[in-house]
Structures are given as C-alpha cells and as structure tokens.
Amino acid sequence: MMTLALASLRARALPVILVIVALTASLVLLLSIDRIQKATENGFTQSISGVDLIIGPRSGGIELVLYTGFHLGRPTNNITMQTVEAVSKRPEIDWLVPIALGDSHRGHRVIATTVDYFAHVRYAGDRPLAFAEGKPFADLNEVVLGARVAEKLGYTLGTELYLTHGSGQGLGKTHDDFTFTVTGILEPTGTPNDSAVFVGLDGYELIHLGWQSGSRVFSLDNLDLNQLPPDALTPKTVTAAYVGLKSKLGIFQLMRDLAAYPEEAISAVIPGVALAELWSIVGMVDRVFQFLSGMIIVIALIGLITMTLTGLDARTREMTILRAVGATPLHLASWVMLEALAIGVLSSLAALGVLTAVTALASEPLTEALGIIPEIAFLTSSEAITLSAVIFAGLLSSLWPAIMVYRRSLQQGLLD
Amino acid sequence: MVILDIKGLEHRYPGRDTIAFPDFNVSSGERVLLVGPSGAGKSTLLNLITGVLPVQTGSICLLAQSYRGALRKGLDRLRADHMGVIFQTLNLIPYLSAEANAGLGVRFSKTRQKHIVNLESEIARLGQTLGLSATHLQAKAKDLSIGQQQRVAVIRALLGTPELIIADEPTSALDPQSTDAFIDELFTSLDTTTQGVLMVSHDPSLRERFDRVIELEATPT
C-alpha cells in the first residue's frame, strides 16, 4: 500500500509539494526558535562557571552579569579598590578577582584583571581556561588574547598592539603611547573569553595615567616609569569583581551584607540566578513565537486535510479499481493515512535538513553578537518528540478523509 | 464444475421496486452473456455477484461458498481470490505503468499469487497473447489507447487464474473490428478448464460468441 501511496503522491506532485513546503517551513520555524534559544541559553550558562558571585556597583543583576560576563552594554559606575580589598578579606571569601572594563582593541573588549583570572574563572561546567600558546601576562606591557581575537586578527606571540580608549571599533582614541606585546593565547572556549583581550590591572592603570575625563592630558612617551610613586599603578577603581566562596552555605547572608555595605553602594549577584531571570523574560517572547509556530503547523495540517478532501472525488475511480481487485475499505482508508504519514515524514526530514542549515548560519551571528559558540546537536530528544507529534497529528488529521473514503467505498458499487 | 450459482435473487433499493433476477449458473469454461435494457438491473446484479451489495433475498454461491451470512471482509476476500473484473472504461490507475496496473490483480490475493511463479514474466506472457509489447507494458496507463488499456485490464483480471471473469461492457468504447479482436484475445487467454466468463454487453453481434445468453427484463421503478 505504501508503494501505491507514494505513486499517488508523485502523481499529485504540485499540491503535495506545497503542503510539504508549508509543513516544513512551520516545523523549521518552531524548532529553530527552540533550538537557537536553548543553544544560546546553554552558551550563556556555560560561559561563567566557578564564579559564585559577581560584585559590582549597585545596579540590576542581569545588567551586571551581561556587561561583566558577556561584554554587552557598558558599566555605569565603578567600585573602589578599597571596597574590593575589604570584601576580599571577609572570611567567607576563597578568592576574588577584580576586573576593569572600558577599553578595546579593534572591536574586542579589553579585560584588565590579575593572573588569578586564568586560575579561577572556568567555563562549561568545570573546565579551566588553558593556554594554547605562551603564558599569562607578567609584566606591565604584556597581553593575553582570546582564541578568536588571535585567529581573526592573525596575531601570534610577540605581536605588538595598542589598546583603544573606550569600547567599540573605531571609537575613542588610541593609547598609542604604550605598546603591549602578546605573551599568551588562550585555547578556544566558545565563550566571550575568546573575543577578549586580557591585560594586567597595573598595565591598564598605566595607560590611563595621562587621561582625564576621556581625553589624553599627557603622553607616556616622556614618562620615566622608575620615577612613578609605588602605588601609582594600583587602580583606584575597578568595574567589578568575580568571587569564589569557601562554602556556598552563607552566600545569601553575604549578599545581604554586601547590599548593606556602609562605605559604598555595591551589590552582589549570583550569575546563574541573574541568567535564569534573563531567560524567564526571554522565555515569554519565546513562548509567543512557539505559539505562533504551533498555529502555523495547525494551518499546514488543515492544508493537508483540504488537499486530501478535494482530491477524493478525482480519486473515486482509483478506489473503485482497488476495490475490484480485492482492496477492503480498510485498505483504502489506510492508503489515505499512509499518504499523510509520508507527507509528515518527508516534511520532518526536510525540516531537519533546513534546520541544520539555519542553525549553522545562525551560529556565526550568535558568536559575533554574544561571543558564545552554541553547541548544536543534529536532533535532540525534544525535537524528535516534536517531529513525532507533528507526524502523529498529520496521521490524525487524515482520519477524517480516511473515514470518508471508508464509508464511500462501502456505499458505492463497483459497477454502475 | 459450477463456479457461480444464483437462485431466487432479488434486490430492492430504498423507495424503489424490487428487482428480481433469473436463476442461472456459470460453469468452468463457460462463456455467459448478460443482456438487458437500461434499468434491468445489470449493474446491480454485478455488484451483488462481486459482493459489494449485500444479498437481501435469494442466494449467490461462488465455488460453493454462500454469500449469505458472510462478512464483508470475507466477500472482499472471495472477490480478490476468485474474480477478475473488467470495467467498461477507465480501467486503470493513470499514473501507474501498464505493468503495475496489471500487477494490482494479485496484490491483495495470496491465493492468486500462489498461481504465479514470476509475476513479470506472467504479465509479459499475457501481454504477448493480447498484443501488448514490453514497451506498452512499461508505459504509463494514461499514455495508452483505450483498446490497449482494456487489454491491460484483461491481464489484470486473468492474472493468477481467478475462476470467474466479470466484464461490464468492456467493448463499448471499441470499434467493431477491435471488438472482435478483443473478444478473441480474451477467450484465447482464458484457461477453459478452470475459468468462466460473465459479460454484460449491449452489442447483439456478440451473442453468437457466447455459450449462453441470459436476458434481464426492465423493472418498473
């Protein structure tokens, strides 16, 4: 019966292809929204691991996580180093890594930090940042590159570069009075670290010595570094600090204490909680899209029913011939259902193919925009369930015409 | 051997007069022609014999199996295993090849499949008898002439040697010369030791080609 069903579908190629296209398009829409959302969510949640708290100026938790962890947006305020040092001395704290943001290099965010960053910040669960080449910065003029920066700009160990004051490509002014040399390149991680340029806090402080209110006041060219006072390169403020705790039991008490820190308005956020908050907002939009995609699938299925019903009259003769050679009404009903099954399976296979291409194409813009490399499987279990459900719905929707065929074949004579 | 036996058969459609059919039978090798004016109940009789319409009064026995009390599925099986049906026109599924259309004759019957060693060569053999070449058999049904299509329908009906061949005015779309050739080819292809033919036709010239003619009378409605 399947051979007959396929031959019948081939004979009605145009309407069948149109129904398959409609069903495929709606499936692609439904699954790609879900796939990209999940891949992005995974990419985000895997980007910052091992960090229990992010401490920054008092602001929204999502905002703090987005600009520190994902380089999205810009900090509105800084926190003083005095506060950071005071917090680091609390007994609950295992480690604390300050980070200062603001500069860039050819569109890539500069993270000024300490070498502890490479020791404590992890990704994708518990994977440490590893060096593909070289070593962490040790001197004022040394810089470490994320894998993507090195690859994109063609930099290798020993390459000399300037940093740009401010974020964004082509904006701001170049710190061309101080050259940094690449001493290390990180292994690819699929996180925003790949698109970052890392320098030491002291080096970062140095290139800003001659700057006031975003403008250069004097150049470092004529400056003798040996003449600088001992604390001249200790930053006065930083953007935020990543914190690891000895035990997570006291995390909420610590957050409350920091929120009430009397010396400065600071806040502490748990990255995972802030991201969950972000996804609950994104999830609402996602659900609206999914609902609309679901409606499109329903419309495509109605198209399938319509095509089958409108074709029934034209196929009366085929059915009479099959009845004459011994096909039962059940055979004829199953013929109609097999056609729907074939359409459902073909649409699902086509949708998987298109989906793979769509997600591969979406991967690059996601990496560009968010710095994450989404991990995309060919077919997840939830996608398999969705596709099976649509195939089943197609079969169900063919029940009506199948019943009509069944009843008609019982009522209609072979010879008239 | 009696293949088909009909006794006291009557049929009544709701709101219409009862159609009464004469008693008759068809034996192996016998060629029976069924004639009668429009409205005499020829199609009704064929639909009753093929088991599509239920028997209300009287009896039909095919190979000694009574239709009375038989389930619809059982009648479908009887039709698949023991009958070959040729329609007046539009005998074939247009998008299938002639060979695939012919092969439909045994698709639903294991009994008929058992009579065939090699389906393709059997179709080719019958095709040769009926004047259809390999090219004709590979062609799509819609690309064949009416006469060629009727010959493919004959192959389908004969394949697997069903005991009863039912033909409903199969020559009505053919010219007299083609009609003669068609009837010749049909009778030549029959296995006269096991198969019988029951044909409906309006063509009086065919009477002499048959062993027996059964006349149905017009029934007032």
XYZ file of C-alpha atoms in Angstrom, chain A residues 8 12 15 304-320 329 332-337 339 397-409 412, chain B residues 95:
43
model
C -0.289 8.592 -5.865
C -0.186 14.928 -7.466
C -0.206 20.281 -4.283
C -3.155 18.671 4.238
C -6.759 17.781 5.074
C -8.071 20.171 2.398
C -5.773 18.688 -0.223
C -6.877 15.157 0.668
C -10.576 16.024 0.752
C -10.576 17.953 -2.517
C -8.720 15.082 -4.173
C -11.184 12.419 -3.064
C -13.701 12.933 -5.888
C -10.976 12.769 -8.502
C -9.731 9.554 -6.951
C -13.062 7.729 -6.807
C -12.114 5.700 -9.885
C -8.768 4.634 -8.382
C -10.593 3.451 -5.300
C -13.163 1.524 -7.347
C -12.425 -0.312 2.746
C -8.374 2.363 1.131
C -8.589 4.250 4.422
C -5.050 3.174 5.287
C -3.951 4.329 1.829
C -5.119 7.864 2.650
C -3.435 7.695 6.051
C -0.110 9.361 2.270
C -5.805 14.870 10.589
C -6.039 12.282 7.806
C -8.536 10.279 9.853
C -11.441 12.402 8.647
C -10.796 11.886 4.917
C -9.887 8.255 5.650
C -13.254 7.688 7.325
C -14.955 9.389 4.356
C -13.128 7.050 1.987
C -14.077 4.067 4.120
C -17.776 4.969 4.159
C -17.849 5.941 0.493
C -16.249 2.659 -0.564
C -20.505 2.848 -3.740
C -0.186 7.346 -13.083
